[in-house]
JSON list of C-alpha atoms in Angstrom, two decimals:
[
{"chain": "H", "resi": 1, "resn": "UNK", "atom": "CA", "xyz": [4.64, 54.80, 10.80]},
{"chain": "H", "resi": 2, "resn": "UNK", "atom": "CA", "xyz": [3.77, 58.58, 11.81]},
{"chain": "H", "resi": 3, "resn": "UNK", "atom": "CA", "xyz": [0.61, 60.32, 11.28]},
{"chain": "H", "resi": 4, "resn": "UNK", "atom": "CA", "xyz": [1.08, 62.62, 8.57]},
{"chain": "H", "resi": 5, "resn": "UNK", "atom": "CA", "xyz": [-1.66, 65.39, 8.86]},
{"chain": "H", "resi": 6, "resn": "UNK", "atom": "CA", "xyz": [-1.08, 67.26, 5.52]},
{"chain": "H", "resi": 7, "resn": "UNK", "atom": "CA", "xyz": [-1.97, 63.71, 4.08]},
{"chain": "H", "resi": 8, "resn": "UNK", "atom": "CA", "xyz": [-5.01, 63.63, 5.77]},
{"chain": "H", "resi": 9, "resn": "UNK", "atom": "CA", "xyz": [-6.24, 67.01, 4.96]},
{"chain": "H", "resi": 10, "resn": "UNK", "atom": "CA", "xyz": [-5.40, 66.18, 1.31]},
{"chain": "H", "resi": 11, "resn": "UNK", "atom": "CA", "xyz": [-7.27, 63.15, 1.61]},
{"chain": "H", "resi": 12, "resn": "UNK", "atom": "CA", "xyz": [-10.24, 64.69, 3.20]},
{"chain": "H", "resi": 13, "resn": "UNK", "atom": "CA", "xyz": [-10.17, 67.47, 0.49]},
{"chain": "H", "resi": 14, "resn": "UNK", "atom": "CA", "xyz": [-9.96, 64.85, -2.29]},
{"chain": "H", "resi": 15, "resn": "UNK", "atom": "CA", "xyz": [-12.91, 62.98, -0.54]},
{"chain": "H", "resi": 16, "resn": "UNK", "atom": "CA", "xyz": [-14.91, 66.24, -0.46]},
{"chain": "H", "resi": 17, "resn": "UNK", "atom": "CA", "xyz": [-14.42, 66.87, -4.05]},
{"chain": "H", "resi": 18, "resn": "UNK", "atom": "CA", "xyz": [-15.49, 63.34, -5.26]},
{"chain": "H", "resi": 19, "resn": "UNK", "atom": "CA", "xyz": [-18.67, 63.83, -3.29]},
{"chain": "H", "resi": 20, "resn": "UNK", "atom": "CA", "xyz": [-19.28, 67.23, -4.52]},
{"chain": "H", "resi": 21, "resn": "UNK", "atom": "CA", "xyz": [-18.92, 66.29, -7.87]},
{"chain": "H", "resi": 22, "resn": "UNK", "atom": "CA", "xyz": [-21.35, 62.92, -7.59]},
{"chain": "H", "resi": 23, "resn": "UNK", "atom": "CA", "xyz": [-23.94, 65.26, -5.52]},
{"chain": "H", "resi": 24, "resn": "UNK", "atom": "CA", "xyz": [-23.85, 67.64, -8.58]},
{"chain": "H", "resi": 25, "resn": "UNK", "atom": "CA", "xyz": [-23.98, 64.88, -11.22]},
{"chain": "H", "resi": 26, "resn": "UNK", "atom": "CA", "xyz": [-26.81, 63.15, -9.37]},
{"chain": "H", "resi": 27, "resn": "UNK", "atom": "CA", "xyz": [-28.88, 66.21, -8.98]},
{"chain": "H", "resi": 28, "resn": "UNK", "atom": "CA", "xyz": [-28.47, 67.04, -12.53]},
{"chain": "H", "resi": 29, "resn": "UNK", "atom": "CA", "xyz": [-29.76, 63.69, -13.28]},
{"chain": "H", "resi": 30, "resn": "UNK", "atom": "CA", "xyz": [-32.59, 64.01, -11.01]},
{"chain": "H", "resi": 31, "resn": "UNK", "atom": "CA", "xyz": [-31.44, 61.62, -8.21]},
{"chain": "H", "resi": 32, "resn": "UNK", "atom": "CA", "xyz": [-31.98, 64.04, -5.21]},
{"chain": "H", "resi": 33, "resn": "UNK", "atom": "CA", "xyz": [-31.63, 61.64, -2.44]},
{"chain": "H", "resi": 34, "resn": "UNK", "atom": "CA", "xyz": [-28.20, 60.61, -3.57]},
{"chain": "H", "resi": 35, "resn": "UNK", "atom": "CA", "xyz": [-27.47, 64.34, -4.33]},
{"chain": "H", "resi": 36, "resn": "UNK", "atom": "CA", "xyz": [-28.59, 65.60, -0.84]},
{"chain": "H", "resi": 37, "resn": "UNK", "atom": "CA", "xyz": [-26.68, 62.75, 0.92]},
{"chain": "H", "resi": 38, "resn": "UNK", "atom": "CA", "xyz": [-23.36, 63.33, -0.96]},
{"chain": "H", "resi": 39, "resn": "UNK", "atom": "CA", "xyz": [-23.51, 67.36, -0.48]},
{"chain": "H", "resi": 40, "resn": "UNK", "atom": "CA", "xyz": [-24.40, 66.90, 3.29]},
{"chain": "H", "resi": 41, "resn": "UNK", "atom": "CA", "xyz": [-21.33, 64.62, 3.80]},
{"chain": "H", "resi": 42, "resn": "UNK", "atom": "CA", "xyz": [-19.03, 66.90, 2.00]},
{"chain": "H", "resi": 43, "resn": "UNK", "atom": "CA", "xyz": [-20.32, 69.71, 3.97]},
{"chain": "H", "resi": 44, "resn": "UNK", "atom": "CA", "xyz": [-19.60, 67.60, 7.18]},
{"chain": "H", "resi": 45, "resn": "UNK", "atom": "CA", "xyz": [-16.09, 67.03, 6.24]},
{"chain": "H", "resi": 46, "resn": "UNK", "atom": "CA", "xyz": [-15.40, 70.63, 5.17]},
{"chain": "H", "resi": 47, "resn": "UNK", "atom": "CA", "xyz": [-16.70, 71.81, 8.49]},
{"chain": "H", "resi": 48, "resn": "UNK", "atom": "CA", "xyz": [-14.55, 69.53, 10.13]},
{"chain": "H", "resi": 49, "resn": "UNK", "atom": "CA", "xyz": [-11.37, 70.95, 8.48]},
{"chain": "H", "resi": 50, "resn": "UNK", "atom": "CA", "xyz": [-12.62, 74.56, 9.22]},
{"chain": "H", "resi": 51, "resn": "UNK", "atom": "CA", "xyz": [-12.41, 75.58, 5.55]},
{"chain": "H", "resi": 52, "resn": "UNK", "atom": "CA", "xyz": [-14.74, 78.64, 5.35]},
{"chain": "H", "resi": 53, "resn": "UNK", "atom": "CA", "xyz": [-14.55, 79.30, 1.76]},
{"chain": "H", "resi": 54, "resn": "UNK", "atom": "CA", "xyz": [-15.10, 75.61, 0.75]},
{"chain": "H", "resi": 55, "resn": "UNK", "atom": "CA", "xyz": [-18.29, 75.89, 3.25]},
{"chain": "H", "resi": 56, "resn": "UNK", "atom": "CA", "xyz": [-19.46, 78.69, 1.37]},
{"chain": "H", "resi": 57, "resn": "UNK", "atom": "CA", "xyz": [-18.87, 77.09, -1.93]},
{"chain": "H", "resi": 58, "resn": "UNK", "atom": "CA", "xyz": [-20.59, 73.68, -0.91]},
{"chain": "H", "resi": 59, "resn": "UNK", "atom": "CA", "xyz": [-23.51, 75.98, 0.45]},
{"chain": "H", "resi": 60, "resn": "UNK", "atom": "CA", "xyz": [-23.76, 77.43, -2.91]},
{"chain": "H", "resi": 61, "resn": "UNK", "atom": "CA", "xyz": [-23.82, 74.20, -4.62]},
{"chain": "H", "resi": 62, "resn": "UNK", "atom": "CA", "xyz": [-26.52, 72.87, -1.87]},
{"chain": "H", "resi": 63, "resn": "UNK", "atom": "CA", "xyz": [-28.65, 75.76, -2.97]},
{"chain": "H", "resi": 64, "resn": "UNK", "atom": "CA", "xyz": [-28.44, 74.66, -6.77]},
{"chain": "H", "resi": 65, "resn": "UNK", "atom": "CA", "xyz": [-29.55, 71.43, -5.86]},
{"chain": "H", "resi": 66, "resn": "UNK", "atom": "CA", "xyz": [-32.39, 72.85, -3.82]},
{"chain": "H", "resi": 67, "resn": "UNK", "atom": "CA", "xyz": [-33.15, 75.08, -6.62]},
{"chain": "H", "resi": 68, "resn": "UNK", "atom": "CA", "xyz": [-33.14, 72.26, -9.21]},
{"chain": "H", "resi": 69, "resn": "UNK", "atom": "CA", "xyz": [-35.26, 70.04, -7.02]},
{"chain": "H", "resi": 70, "resn": "UNK", "atom": "CA", "xyz": [-37.64, 73.06, -6.80]},
{"chain": "H", "resi": 71, "resn": "UNK", "atom": "CA", "xyz": [-37.21, 73.55, -2.92]},
{"chain": "H", "resi": 72, "resn": "UNK", "atom": "CA", "xyz": [-36.95, 77.06, -3.06]},
{"chain": "H", "resi": 73, "resn": "UNK", "atom": "CA", "xyz": [-37.00, 77.86, 0.54]},
{"chain": "H", "resi": 74, "resn": "UNK", "atom": "CA", "xyz": [-34.28, 75.72, 1.26]},
{"chain": "H", "resi": 75, "resn": "UNK", "atom": "CA", "xyz": [-32.38, 77.00, -1.71]},
{"chain": "H", "resi": 76, "resn": "UNK", "atom": "CA", "xyz": [-32.65, 80.63, -0.31]},
{"chain": "H", "resi": 77, "resn": "UNK", "atom": "CA", "xyz": [-31.39, 79.44, 3.09]},
{"chain": "H", "resi": 78, "resn": "UNK", "atom": "CA", "xyz": [-28.63, 77.86, 1.49]},
{"chain": "H", "resi": 79, "resn": "UNK", "atom": "CA", "xyz": [-27.61, 80.78, -0.48]},
{"chain": "H", "resi": 80, "resn": "UNK", "atom": "CA", "xyz": [-28.06, 82.98, 2.26]},
{"chain": "H", "resi": 81, "resn": "UNK", "atom": "CA", "xyz": [-25.92, 81.18, 4.60]},
{"chain": "H", "resi": 82, "resn": "UNK", "atom": "CA", "xyz": [-23.13, 80.98, 2.06]},
{"chain": "H", "resi": 83, "resn": "UNK", "atom": "CA", "xyz": [-23.38, 84.75, 1.47]},
{"chain": "H", "resi": 84, "resn": "UNK", "atom": "CA", "xyz": [-22.97, 85.56, 5.07]},
{"chain": "H", "resi": 85, "resn": "UNK", "atom": "CA", "xyz": [-19.90, 83.32, 4.98]},
{"chain": "H", "resi": 86, "resn": "UNK", "atom": "CA", "xyz": [-18.36, 84.79, 1.92]},
{"chain": "H", "resi": 87, "resn": "UNK", "atom": "CA", "xyz": [-19.52, 88.69, 3.04]},
{"chain": "H", "resi": 88, "resn": "UNK", "atom": "CA", "xyz": [-18.03, 88.45, 6.74]},
{"chain": "H", "resi": 89, "resn": "UNK", "atom": "CA", "xyz": [-14.91, 86.43, 5.64]},
{"chain": "H", "resi": 90, "resn": "UNK", "atom": "CA", "xyz": [-13.94, 87.44, 2.18]},
{"chain": "H", "resi": 91, "resn": "UNK", "atom": "CA", "xyz": [-16.22, 90.78, 1.34]},
{"chain": "H", "resi": 92, "resn": "UNK", "atom": "CA", "xyz": [-18.48, 91.50, -1.87]},
{"chain": "H", "resi": 93, "resn": "UNK", "atom": "CA", "xyz": [-15.35, 91.90, -4.36]},
{"chain": "H", "resi": 94, "resn": "UNK", "atom": "CA", "xyz": [-14.94, 88.17, -5.25]},
{"chain": "H", "resi": 95, "resn": "UNK", "atom": "CA", "xyz": [-16.26, 85.71, -7.98]},
{"chain": "H", "resi": 96, "resn": "UNK", "atom": "CA", "xyz": [-18.27, 83.53, -5.32]},
{"chain": "H", "resi": 97, "resn": "UNK", "atom": "CA", "xyz": [-20.06, 86.54, -3.97]},
{"chain": "H", "resi": 98, "resn": "UNK", "atom": "CA", "xyz": [-21.03, 87.52, -7.58]},
{"chain": "H", "resi": 99, "resn": "UNK", "atom": "CA", "xyz": [-21.97, 84.01, -8.32]},
{"chain": "H", "resi": 100, "resn": "UNK", "atom": "CA", "xyz": [-24.40, 83.91, -5.39]},
{"chain": "H", "resi": 101, "resn": "UNK", "atom": "CA", "xyz": [-25.69, 87.42, -6.35]},
{"chain": "H", "resi": 102, "resn": "UNK", "atom": "CA", "xyz": [-26.70, 85.75, -9.63]},
{"chain": "H", "resi": 103, "resn": "UNK", "atom": "CA", "xyz": [-28.15, 82.47, -8.27]},
{"chain": "H", "resi": 104, "resn": "UNK", "atom": "CA", "xyz": [-30.34, 84.46, -5.88]},
{"chain": "H", "resi": 105, "resn": "UNK", "atom": "CA", "xyz": [-31.60, 86.81, -8.43]},
{"chain": "H", "resi": 106, "resn": "UNK", "atom": "CA", "xyz": [-32.68, 83.63, -10.33]},
{"chain": "H", "resi": 107, "resn": "UNK", "atom": "CA", "xyz": [-34.29, 81.88, -7.54]},
{"chain": "H", "resi": 108, "resn": "UNK", "atom": "CA", "xyz": [-36.43, 84.93, -6.65]},
{"chain": "H", "resi": 109, "resn": "UNK", "atom": "CA", "xyz": [-37.18, 85.67, -10.37]},
{"chain": "H", "resi": 110, "resn": "UNK", "atom": "CA", "xyz": [-38.36, 81.73, -10.68]},
{"chain": "H", "resi": 111, "resn": "UNK", "atom": "CA", "xyz": [-40.00, 82.13, -7.68]},
{"chain": "H", "resi": 112, "resn": "UNK", "atom": "CA", "xyz": [-42.15, 84.99, -8.82]},
{"chain": "H", "resi": 113, "resn": "UNK", "atom": "CA", "xyz": [-42.76, 83.51, -11.99]},
{"chain": "H", "resi": 114, "resn": "UNK", "atom": "CA", "xyz": [-44.18, 80.56, -10.61]},
{"chain": "H", "resi": 115, "resn": "UNK", "atom": "CA", "xyz": [-46.43, 82.71, -7.93]}
]
């Protein structure tokens, strides 16, 4: 049977979506070991596919997980990496850029409030 690259990509994207959803659900439930493991697996698969926009989205979600777990320095790094990809490849006039701006403002105001 011949190898079908489109089917493989679809399958990987399905796996990435599942890993992302599982990671976010685990993070919302406070199960951060599971959340970070799944999100990092999703990021690894996405980087293999060279899907910059999806990497940026997953890095945003990783930042959200770090924010939930109180790891603000790591959250800031994840958001900044995502923002870098978005601005370099897609500019500033898109929903992901606006979402990242909101997440950064939230993170930074929480950090100030806790100080």
